mmCIF file of C-alpha atoms in Angstrom:
data_model
loop_
_atom_site.group_PDB
_atom_site.id
_atom_site.type_symbol
_atom_site.label_atom_id
_atom_site.label_comp_id
_atom_site.label_asym_id
_atom_site.label_seq_id
_atom_site.Cartn_x
_atom_site.Cartn_y
_atom_site.Cartn_z
ATOM 1 C CA MET A 24 0.000 0.000 0.000
ATOM 2 C CA GLY A 25 2.780 2.376 0.920
ATOM 3 C CA ASP A 26 4.640 1.530 -2.291
ATOM 4 C CA SER A 27 1.598 2.320 -4.441
ATOM 5 C CA ASN A 28 1.110 5.645 -2.639
ATOM 6 C CA TYR A 29 4.779 6.465 -3.288
ATOM 7 C CA LYS A 30 4.413 5.699 -7.001
ATOM 8 C CA ALA A 31 1.237 7.761 -7.237
ATOM 9 C CA GLY A 32 2.918 10.699 -5.508
ATOM 10 C CA ALA A 33 5.957 10.398 -7.764
ATOM 11 C CA SER A 34 3.725 10.318 -10.812
ATOM 12 C CA ARG A 35 1.908 13.486 -9.709
ATOM 13 C CA SER A 36 5.233 15.235 -9.055
ATOM 14 C CA VAL A 37 6.600 14.347 -12.478
ATOM 15 C CA ARG A 38 3.466 15.546 -14.207
ATOM 16 C CA GLY A 39 4.109 18.964 -12.730
ATOM 17 C CA GLY A 40 7.610 19.261 -14.157
ATOM 18 C CA TYR A 41 8.694 16.854 -16.860
ATOM 19 C CA MET A 42 11.403 19.185 -18.155
ATOM 20 C CA ALA A 43 13.050 19.497 -14.751
ATOM 21 C CA PHE A 44 12.809 15.744 -14.274
ATOM 22 C CA ALA A 45 14.349 15.118 -17.715
ATOM 23 C CA ILE A 46 17.271 17.447 -16.910
ATOM 24 C CA LEU A 47 17.819 15.791 -13.522
ATOM 25 C CA LEU A 48 17.678 12.343 -15.125
ATOM 26 C CA ALA A 49 20.147 13.378 -17.860
ATOM 27 C CA ILE A 50 22.596 14.721 -15.258
ATOM 28 C CA PHE A 51 22.584 11.537 -13.196
ATOM 29 C CA VAL A 52 22.662 9.213 -16.213
ATOM 30 C CA GLY A 53 25.569 11.187 -17.669
ATOM 31 C CA ALA A 54 27.463 11.117 -14.369
ATOM 32 C CA SER A 55 26.792 7.381 -14.058
ATOM 33 C CA PHE A 56 28.196 6.859 -17.557
ATOM 34 C CA PHE A 57 31.500 8.495 -16.627
ATOM 35 C CA ILE A 58 31.692 6.419 -13.437
ATOM 36 C CA ILE A 59 30.970 3.118 -15.160
ATOM 37 C CA ARG A 60 32.957 3.749 -18.356
ATOM 38 C CA PRO A 61 36.387 2.607 -16.988
ATOM 39 C CA LEU A 62 34.811 -0.638 -15.803
ATOM 40 C CA ALA A 63 32.537 -1.123 -18.820
ATOM 41 C CA PRO A 64 34.627 -3.823 -20.593
ATOM 42 C CA ALA A 65 34.958 -5.916 -17.420
ATOM 43 C CA LEU A 66 31.255 -5.476 -16.596
ATOM 44 C CA LEU A 67 30.240 -6.460 -20.119
ATOM 45 C CA TRP A 68 32.455 -9.545 -19.925
ATOM 46 C CA ALA A 69 30.864 -10.404 -16.575
ATOM 47 C CA SER A 70 27.394 -10.115 -18.104
ATOM 48 C CA MET A 71 28.407 -12.295 -21.067
ATOM 49 C CA LEU A 72 29.931 -14.975 -18.855
ATOM 50 C CA SER A 73 26.943 -14.886 -16.500
ATOM 51 C CA PHE A 74 24.606 -15.314 -19.459
ATOM 52 C CA PHE A 75 26.754 -18.178 -20.709
ATOM 53 C CA THR A 76 26.730 -20.016 -17.344
ATOM 54 C CA TYR A 77 23.191 -19.139 -16.231
ATOM 55 C CA PRO A 78 21.825 -22.608 -17.133
ATOM 56 C CA LEU A 79 24.428 -24.079 -14.760
ATOM 57 C CA TYR A 80 23.301 -21.687 -12.007
ATOM 58 C CA ARG A 81 19.668 -22.732 -12.476
ATOM 59 C CA PHE A 82 20.667 -26.400 -12.303
ATOM 60 C CA ILE A 83 22.671 -25.859 -9.092
ATOM 61 C CA ASN A 84 19.921 -23.814 -7.481
ATOM 62 C CA ALA A 85 17.098 -26.192 -8.451
ATOM 63 C CA ARG A 86 18.759 -29.590 -8.020
ATOM 64 C CA VAL A 87 21.413 -29.064 -5.357
ATOM 65 C CA PHE A 88 19.798 -26.408 -3.138
ATOM 66 C CA LYS A 89 16.143 -27.221 -3.973
ATOM 67 C CA GLY A 90 15.312 -23.701 -5.101
ATOM 68 C CA LYS A 91 16.714 -22.078 -1.955
ATOM 69 C CA HIS A 92 19.950 -20.235 -1.127
ATOM 70 C CA ALA A 93 20.256 -18.190 -4.309
ATOM 71 C CA SER A 94 23.376 -16.442 -3.006
ATOM 72 C CA LEU A 95 25.113 -19.730 -2.281
ATOM 73 C CA SER A 96 24.135 -21.084 -5.690
ATOM 74 C CA ALA A 97 25.535 -17.949 -7.349
ATOM 75 C CA ALA A 98 28.730 -18.248 -5.309
ATOM 76 C CA VAL A 99 29.206 -21.872 -6.383
ATOM 77 C CA ASN A 100 28.521 -20.948 -10.006
ATOM 78 C CA THR A 101 30.999 -18.050 -9.843
ATOM 79 C CA PHE A 102 33.628 -20.322 -8.282
ATOM 80 C CA ILE A 103 33.158 -22.850 -11.093
ATOM 81 C CA LEU A 104 33.360 -20.050 -13.662
ATOM 82 C CA LEU A 105 36.524 -18.686 -12.085
ATOM 83 C CA SER A 106 38.048 -22.175 -11.983
ATOM 84 C CA LEU A 107 37.222 -22.745 -15.627
ATOM 85 C CA LEU A 108 38.856 -19.423 -16.496
ATOM 86 C CA VAL A 109 41.919 -19.313 -14.253
ATOM 87 C CA LEU A 110 43.073 -22.939 -13.934
ATOM 88 C CA PRO A 111 42.973 -23.957 -17.629
ATOM 89 C CA ILE A 112 44.319 -20.588 -18.755
ATOM 90 C CA GLY A 113 47.125 -20.830 -16.193
ATOM 91 C CA MET A 114 48.061 -24.377 -17.226
ATOM 92 C CA LEU A 115 47.814 -23.472 -20.900
ATOM 93 C CA ALA A 116 49.895 -20.345 -20.347
ATOM 94 C CA ALA A 117 52.623 -22.411 -18.637
ATOM 95 C CA THR A 118 52.630 -24.900 -21.530
ATOM 96 C CA MET A 119 52.688 -22.088 -24.076
ATOM 97 C CA ILE A 120 55.635 -20.396 -22.331
ATOM 98 C CA THR A 121 57.568 -23.690 -22.313
ATOM 99 C CA GLU A 122 56.802 -24.332 -25.974
ATOM 100 C CA ALA A 123 57.628 -20.735 -26.923
ATOM 101 C CA ALA A 124 61.019 -21.107 -25.248
ATOM 102 C CA ALA A 125 61.601 -24.332 -27.165
ATOM 103 C CA LEU A 126 60.887 -22.501 -30.430
ATOM 104 C CA TYR A 127 63.716 -20.046 -29.862
ATOM 105 C CA GLU A 128 66.512 -22.313 -31.125
ATOM 106 C CA PRO A 129 64.973 -23.417 -34.466
ATOM 107 C CA LEU A 130 63.775 -19.888 -35.216
ATOM 108 C CA SER A 131 67.144 -18.374 -34.346
ATOM 109 C CA ASN A 132 68.882 -20.942 -36.557
ATOM 110 C CA LEU A 133 66.536 -20.090 -39.407
ATOM 111 C CA TYR A 134 67.106 -16.364 -38.944
ATOM 112 C CA ALA A 135 70.873 -16.694 -38.363
ATOM 113 C CA ASP A 136 71.656 -16.597 -42.051
ATOM 114 C CA LYS A 137 69.506 -13.573 -42.790
ATOM 115 C CA GLY A 138 70.780 -13.216 -46.335
ATOM 116 C CA ALA A 139 69.850 -16.758 -47.308
ATOM 117 C CA LEU A 140 66.417 -16.373 -45.682
ATOM 118 C CA MET A 141 65.731 -13.170 -47.620
ATOM 119 C CA GLU A 142 66.748 -14.874 -50.868
ATOM 120 C CA LYS A 143 64.299 -17.724 -50.194
ATOM 121 C CA ILE A 144 61.514 -15.215 -49.576
ATOM 122 C CA ARG A 145 62.375 -13.328 -52.752
ATOM 123 C CA SER A 146 62.292 -16.610 -54.697
ATOM 124 C CA LEU A 147 58.573 -17.069 -53.982
ATOM 125 C CA PRO A 148 56.566 -16.525 -57.214
ATOM 126 C CA VAL A 149 54.484 -13.584 -55.981
ATOM 127 C CA ILE A 150 57.414 -11.854 -54.252
ATOM 128 C CA SER A 151 59.744 -12.359 -57.227
ATOM 129 C CA TYR A 152 57.107 -10.862 -59.541
ATOM 130 C CA VAL A 153 56.730 -7.820 -57.301
ATOM 131 C CA MET A 154 60.478 -7.323 -56.994
ATOM 132 C CA ALA A 155 60.947 -7.728 -60.764
ATOM 133 C CA SER A 156 58.486 -4.932 -61.502
ATOM 134 C CA GLU A 157 60.333 -1.636 -61.484
ATOM 135 C CA GLU A 158 57.095 0.354 -61.094
ATOM 136 C CA ILE A 159 55.931 -1.621 -58.036
ATOM 137 C CA SER A 160 59.392 -1.601 -56.461
ATOM 138 C CA TYR A 161 59.591 2.167 -56.981
ATOM 139 C CA MET A 162 56.156 2.733 -55.403
ATOM 140 C CA LEU A 163 56.954 0.523 -52.392
ATOM 141 C CA GLY A 164 60.483 1.865 -52.079
ATOM 142 C CA GLY A 165 63.605 0.196 -50.690
ATOM 143 C CA ASP A 166 64.066 -3.447 -49.873
ATOM 144 C CA VAL A 167 60.449 -4.324 -49.148
ATOM 145 C CA VAL A 168 61.122 -7.854 -47.885
ATOM 146 C CA THR A 169 63.701 -6.713 -45.350
ATOM 147 C CA SER A 170 61.451 -3.846 -44.249
ATOM 148 C CA ILE A 171 58.532 -6.202 -43.668
ATOM 149 C CA GLY A 172 60.744 -8.574 -41.674
ATOM 150 C CA ASP A 173 62.054 -5.782 -39.485
ATOM 151 C CA ALA A 174 58.519 -4.442 -38.970
ATOM 152 C CA ALA A 175 57.274 -7.883 -37.943
ATOM 153 C CA ALA A 176 60.115 -8.253 -35.437
ATOM 154 C CA SER A 177 59.372 -4.797 -34.026
ATOM 155 C CA PHE A 178 55.676 -5.632 -33.747
ATOM 156 C CA ALA A 179 56.440 -8.866 -31.880
ATOM 157 C CA ALA A 180 58.629 -6.953 -29.428
ATOM 158 C CA LYS A 181 55.845 -4.431 -28.814
ATOM 159 C CA ILE A 182 53.353 -7.232 -28.185
ATOM 160 C CA SER A 183 55.703 -8.785 -25.604
ATOM 161 C CA ARG A 184 56.194 -5.471 -23.785
ATOM 162 C CA GLY A 185 52.467 -4.802 -23.885
ATOM 163 C CA PHE A 186 51.684 -8.195 -22.378
ATOM 164 C CA VAL A 187 53.983 -7.561 -19.418
ATOM 165 C CA GLY A 188 52.546 -4.074 -18.934
ATOM 166 C CA ASN A 189 48.967 -5.340 -18.948
ATOM 167 C CA VAL A 190 49.398 -8.014 -16.278
ATOM 168 C CA PHE A 191 48.088 -5.701 -13.539
ATOM 169 C CA THR A 192 45.139 -4.629 -15.707
ATOM 170 C CA LEU A 193 44.354 -8.284 -16.375
ATOM 171 C CA PHE A 194 44.195 -9.120 -12.666
ATOM 172 C CA PHE A 195 42.123 -5.995 -11.938
ATOM 173 C CA ASP A 196 39.615 -6.833 -14.672
ATOM 174 C CA LEU A 197 39.458 -10.435 -13.489
ATOM 175 C CA SER A 198 38.587 -9.222 -9.972
ATOM 176 C CA VAL A 199 35.809 -6.991 -11.332
ATOM 177 C CA ILE A 200 34.506 -9.801 -13.547
ATOM 178 C CA THR A 201 34.432 -12.236 -10.605
ATOM 179 C CA PHE A 202 32.636 -9.810 -8.270
ATOM 180 C CA ALA A 203 30.131 -8.634 -10.907
ATOM 181 C CA SER A 204 29.434 -12.159 -12.185
ATOM 182 C CA PHE A 205 28.144 -13.178 -8.762
ATOM 183 C CA PHE A 206 25.517 -10.428 -8.736
ATOM 184 C CA PHE A 207 24.683 -10.707 -12.434
ATOM 185 C CA THR A 208 24.035 -14.411 -11.942
ATOM 186 C CA ARG A 209 21.984 -14.009 -8.781
ATOM 187 C CA ASP A 210 20.079 -10.819 -9.639
ATOM 188 C CA GLY A 211 20.282 -10.707 -13.439
ATOM 189 C CA HIS A 212 16.597 -11.549 -13.780
ATOM 190 C CA VAL A 213 15.754 -8.388 -11.825
ATOM 191 C CA ALA A 214 17.761 -6.241 -14.258
ATOM 192 C CA ILE A 215 16.129 -7.958 -17.243
ATOM 193 C CA ARG A 216 12.649 -7.327 -15.797
ATOM 194 C CA PHE A 217 13.554 -3.667 -15.280
ATOM 195 C CA ILE A 218 14.788 -3.302 -18.873
ATOM 196 C CA TYR A 219 11.634 -5.071 -20.043
ATOM 197 C CA SER A 220 9.439 -2.644 -18.091
ATOM 198 C CA ILE A 221 11.011 0.529 -19.533
ATOM 199 C CA LEU A 222 11.020 -0.532 -23.189
ATOM 200 C CA PRO A 223 8.653 1.822 -25.039
ATOM 201 C CA LEU A 224 6.911 -1.056 -26.827
ATOM 202 C CA SER A 225 3.754 -3.069 -26.460
ATOM 203 C CA ASP A 226 3.856 -6.209 -24.333
ATOM 204 C CA SER A 227 4.025 -8.507 -27.361
ATOM 205 C CA LEU A 228 6.817 -6.487 -29.000
ATOM 206 C CA ARG A 229 8.724 -6.317 -25.700
ATOM 207 C CA ALA A 230 8.648 -10.098 -25.444
ATOM 208 C CA GLU A 231 9.703 -10.491 -29.089
ATOM 209 C CA PHE A 232 12.540 -7.968 -28.691
ATOM 210 C CA MET A 233 13.904 -9.709 -25.591
ATOM 211 C CA THR A 234 13.574 -13.153 -27.183
ATOM 212 C CA LYS A 235 15.384 -12.087 -30.354
ATOM 213 C CA GLY A 236 18.150 -10.475 -28.292
ATOM 214 C CA GLU A 237 18.591 -13.616 -26.203
ATOM 215 C CA ASN A 238 18.591 -15.867 -29.279
ATOM 216 C CA ILE A 239 21.188 -13.915 -31.246
ATOM 217 C CA LEU A 240 23.407 -13.489 -28.195
ATOM 218 C CA SER A 241 23.330 -17.188 -27.339
ATOM 219 C CA SER A 242 23.842 -18.235 -30.952
ATOM 220 C CA ILE A 243 26.883 -15.954 -31.260
ATOM 221 C CA LEU A 244 28.308 -17.040 -27.914
ATOM 222 C CA TYR A 245 27.922 -20.721 -28.705
ATOM 223 C CA GLY A 246 28.361 -20.500 -32.475
ATOM 224 C CA VAL A 247 31.524 -18.399 -32.520
ATOM 225 C CA MET A 248 33.119 -20.300 -29.663
ATOM 226 C CA LEU A 249 32.241 -23.762 -30.999
ATOM 227 C CA THR A 250 33.380 -22.904 -34.514
ATOM 228 C CA ALA A 251 36.647 -21.479 -33.177
ATOM 229 C CA ALA A 252 37.195 -24.585 -31.040
ATOM 230 C CA VAL A 253 36.630 -26.926 -34.007
ATOM 231 C CA GLN A 254 38.971 -24.890 -36.213
ATOM 232 C CA ALA A 255 41.628 -24.748 -33.495
ATOM 233 C CA ALA A 256 41.477 -28.538 -33.059
ATOM 234 C CA LEU A 257 41.780 -29.087 -36.828
ATOM 235 C CA CYS A 258 44.624 -26.577 -37.112
ATOM 236 C CA ALA A 259 46.465 -28.138 -34.161
ATOM 237 C CA PHE A 260 46.061 -31.607 -35.693
ATOM 238 C CA GLY A 261 47.517 -30.421 -39.008
ATOM 239 C CA TRP A 262 50.336 -28.691 -37.124
ATOM 240 C CA TRP A 263 51.140 -31.922 -35.269
ATOM 241 C CA PHE A 264 50.771 -34.122 -38.379
ATOM 242 C CA VAL A 265 53.465 -32.269 -40.338
ATOM 243 C CA GLY A 266 55.833 -32.460 -37.372
ATOM 244 C CA LEU A 267 55.827 -28.856 -36.195
ATOM 245 C CA LYS A 268 56.482 -28.132 -32.536
ATOM 246 C CA ALA A 269 54.485 -26.127 -29.956
ATOM 247 C CA VAL A 270 51.123 -27.673 -30.854
ATOM 248 C CA ALA A 271 49.376 -26.289 -27.741
ATOM 249 C CA LEU A 272 50.763 -22.790 -28.301
ATOM 250 C CA PHE A 273 49.683 -22.529 -31.924
ATOM 251 C CA GLY A 274 46.435 -24.383 -31.252
ATOM 252 C CA MET A 275 45.494 -21.691 -28.742
ATOM 253 C CA LEU A 276 46.555 -18.954 -31.151
ATOM 254 C CA SER A 277 44.379 -20.619 -33.798
ATOM 255 C CA PHE A 278 41.412 -20.475 -31.409
ATOM 256 C CA VAL A 279 41.937 -16.737 -30.926
ATOM 257 C CA PHE A 280 42.462 -15.917 -34.617
ATOM 258 C CA ALA A 281 39.513 -18.126 -35.633
ATOM 259 C CA MET A 282 37.225 -15.530 -34.027
ATOM 260 C CA VAL A 283 38.691 -12.702 -36.134
ATOM 261 C CA PRO A 284 36.844 -12.262 -39.464
ATOM 262 C CA VAL A 285 38.815 -12.165 -42.746
ATOM 263 C CA VAL A 286 42.140 -13.069 -41.055
ATOM 264 C CA GLY A 287 41.062 -16.286 -39.340
ATOM 265 C CA THR A 288 43.288 -19.296 -38.730
ATOM 266 C CA ALA A 289 45.262 -18.546 -41.899
ATOM 267 C CA ALA A 290 47.324 -16.230 -39.682
ATOM 268 C CA ILE A 291 48.661 -19.435 -38.057
ATOM 269 C CA TRP A 292 48.796 -22.239 -40.616
ATOM 270 C CA ALA A 293 50.050 -20.037 -43.494
ATOM 271 C CA PRO A 294 53.233 -18.938 -41.608
ATOM 272 C CA GLY A 295 53.659 -22.565 -40.526
ATOM 273 C CA ALA A 296 53.598 -23.685 -44.155
ATOM 274 C CA LEU A 297 56.085 -20.939 -45.075
ATOM 275 C CA TYR A 298 58.392 -22.038 -42.244
ATOM 276 C CA LEU A 299 58.348 -25.610 -43.539
ATOM 277 C CA TYR A 300 59.035 -24.397 -47.093
ATOM 278 C CA PHE A 301 62.000 -22.301 -45.993
ATOM 279 C CA SER A 302 63.264 -25.262 -43.946
ATOM 280 C CA GLY A 303 63.341 -27.401 -47.079
ATOM 281 C CA GLU A 304 60.278 -29.530 -46.206
ATOM 282 C CA THR A 305 58.271 -28.723 -49.310
ATOM 283 C CA GLY A 306 55.988 -31.780 -49.037
ATOM 284 C CA HIS A 307 54.970 -30.995 -45.458
ATOM 285 C CA ALA A 308 54.530 -27.334 -46.364
ATOM 286 C CA LEU A 309 52.145 -28.253 -49.183
ATOM 287 C CA THR A 310 50.274 -30.671 -46.888
ATOM 288 C CA LEU A 311 49.699 -28.016 -44.231
ATOM 289 C CA LEU A 312 48.714 -25.440 -46.857
ATOM 290 C CA VAL A 313 46.115 -27.747 -48.441
ATOM 291 C CA TRP A 314 44.837 -28.811 -44.991
ATOM 292 C CA GLY A 315 44.430 -25.181 -43.947
ATOM 293 C CA ILE A 316 42.628 -24.086 -47.118
ATOM 294 C CA VAL A 317 40.414 -27.134 -47.687
ATOM 295 C CA VAL A 318 39.631 -28.382 -44.172
ATOM 296 C CA VAL A 319 40.229 -25.642 -41.581
ATOM 297 C CA SER A 320 38.875 -22.728 -43.608
ATOM 298 C CA MET A 321 35.922 -24.727 -44.926
ATOM 299 C CA ALA A 322 34.958 -25.581 -41.337
ATOM 300 C CA ASP A 323 34.535 -21.874 -40.667
ATOM 301 C CA SER A 324 32.464 -21.355 -43.810
ATOM 302 C CA LEU A 325 30.158 -24.276 -42.991
ATOM 303 C CA LEU A 326 29.794 -24.183 -39.200
ATOM 304 C CA LYS A 327 29.662 -20.500 -38.253
ATOM 305 C CA PRO A 328 26.692 -19.469 -40.461
ATOM 306 C CA MET A 329 24.836 -22.624 -39.388
ATOM 307 C CA PHE A 330 25.391 -22.028 -35.656
ATOM 308 C CA ILE A 331 24.723 -18.291 -35.724
ATOM 309 C CA SER A 332 21.838 -17.943 -38.175
ATOM 310 C CA ASP A 333 19.818 -21.033 -37.306
ATOM 311 C CA LYS A 334 18.541 -19.942 -33.895
ATOM 312 C CA SER A 335 18.685 -16.173 -34.232
ATOM 313 C CA HIS A 336 17.177 -16.026 -37.765
ATOM 314 C CA ALA A 337 19.578 -13.145 -38.427
ATOM 315 C CA HIS A 338 20.933 -12.663 -41.924
ATOM 316 C CA VAL A 339 24.509 -13.873 -42.338
ATOM 317 C CA LEU A 340 25.545 -10.487 -43.789
ATOM 318 C CA LEU A 341 24.163 -8.682 -40.726
ATOM 319 C CA VAL A 342 26.090 -11.026 -38.443
ATOM 320 C CA PHE A 343 29.284 -10.641 -40.485
ATOM 321 C CA VAL A 344 29.102 -6.833 -40.519
ATOM 322 C CA GLY A 345 28.251 -6.834 -36.821
ATOM 323 C CA ILE A 346 31.247 -9.007 -35.930
ATOM 324 C CA LEU A 347 33.714 -7.088 -38.096
ATOM 325 C CA GLY A 348 32.418 -3.647 -37.094
ATOM 326 C CA GLY A 349 32.167 -4.664 -33.444
ATOM 327 C CA LEU A 350 35.770 -5.822 -33.401
ATOM 328 C CA THR A 351 36.847 -2.504 -34.907
ATOM 329 C CA ALA A 352 34.810 -0.418 -32.458
ATOM 330 C CA TRP A 353 35.104 -2.367 -29.179
ATOM 331 C CA GLY A 354 37.903 -4.884 -29.671
ATOM 332 C CA PHE A 355 37.341 -8.550 -28.884
ATOM 333 C CA LEU A 356 34.206 -7.759 -26.873
ATOM 334 C CA GLY A 357 32.656 -6.312 -30.029
ATOM 335 C CA LEU A 358 32.557 -9.836 -31.422
ATOM 336 C CA PHE A 359 29.379 -10.295 -29.374
ATOM 337 C CA ILE A 360 28.130 -6.718 -28.989
ATOM 338 C CA GLY A 361 28.232 -5.797 -32.686
ATOM 339 C CA PRO A 362 25.741 -8.383 -34.042
ATOM 340 C CA PHE A 363 23.508 -7.897 -30.976
ATOM 341 C CA VAL A 364 23.282 -4.120 -31.567
ATOM 342 C CA LEU A 365 22.671 -4.465 -35.312
ATOM 343 C CA ALA A 366 19.985 -7.100 -34.767
ATOM 344 C CA GLY A 367 18.273 -4.861 -32.203
ATOM 345 C CA ALA A 368 18.439 -1.867 -34.555
ATOM 346 C CA TYR A 369 16.996 -3.932 -37.412
ATOM 347 C CA PHE A 370 14.127 -5.126 -35.196
ATOM 348 C CA LEU A 371 13.279 -1.584 -34.032
ATOM 349 C CA LEU A 372 13.419 -0.260 -37.597
ATOM 350 C CA SER A 373 11.027 -3.039 -38.618
ATOM 351 C CA VAL A 374 8.652 -1.972 -35.824
ATOM 352 C CA TYR A 375 8.937 1.644 -36.937
ATOM 353 C CA SER A 376 8.193 0.644 -40.536
ATOM 354 C CA ALA A 377 5.075 -1.235 -39.410
ATOM 355 C CA MET A 378 3.938 1.794 -37.374
ATOM 356 C CA ILE A 379 4.268 4.078 -40.415
ATOM 357 C CA LYS A 380 2.270 1.701 -42.592
ATOM 358 C CA LYS A 381 -0.527 1.509 -40.022
ATOM 359 C CA GLY A 382 -0.456 5.259 -39.424
#
């Protein structure tokens, strides 16, 4: 009774001064934006991970705690999530560091005779054609092959320094993700109900909007991850089959690059094939090249559209543009945000179009 009186009084107050209320709301929303902005990536990751593991939370709460102790269920779910993130990543990181150290000797031996290596690169058909063209050589300027090699080495050094410098940021973000995931898991339904209540749509359109958002988000989460995992496994198998070392290291790198449109796993298996070619193992180089083009790349073309479009009913082009544009705008997190935003915009534009036709 008291709550209804409060709402009625608030409604009467707002009716007397909507402009003042709008200004006050804009001030506090704007201030909240500046407060949340530094933590936005970690909070968005927490919401994604909570969404991903919410079925596990419901199982724990319903089966283990019989529908009671929501906080304890959320704590157990967060602990499992943290274990799945930290322990495997830590073990994989240790393996990758060991394998990376083991790669130093063969790579240093290959790069020791820099002149011979540059000659092998220049002997490649495409490179030799470019270098033979006086016009192209003049436009590019200088020894292009050497310049590219030096630039790649410089880029690798910057990546290494950046990784060391971001260790503290990584731990800070992980702490925020852990803390926020607990509350997103336990109280996420409250936030969803609140968003549902303020959507300026009819009840049926609200339900459809929320359902479409959930479907496209889940299909991207599962579709992108599953496709990347399949590609990484295939790439790692090909890497192992041709006798290359550091299978775990390059398998993990394949998983990461598989989620990047256009580039994809070719960023891993193509340099591997080139390394084998320059090492004199032409047969293995050709095997890895064919495996990468025919099997690994085809897996992406077949699986990702099937996983993403089937449940969400979103056009493949919309998903592709959303992923690529999201990565450009928000980094890795944009992989999930981009298609979600575009799908929501398309739905609202469709509603607007229907309103115009009826009006």
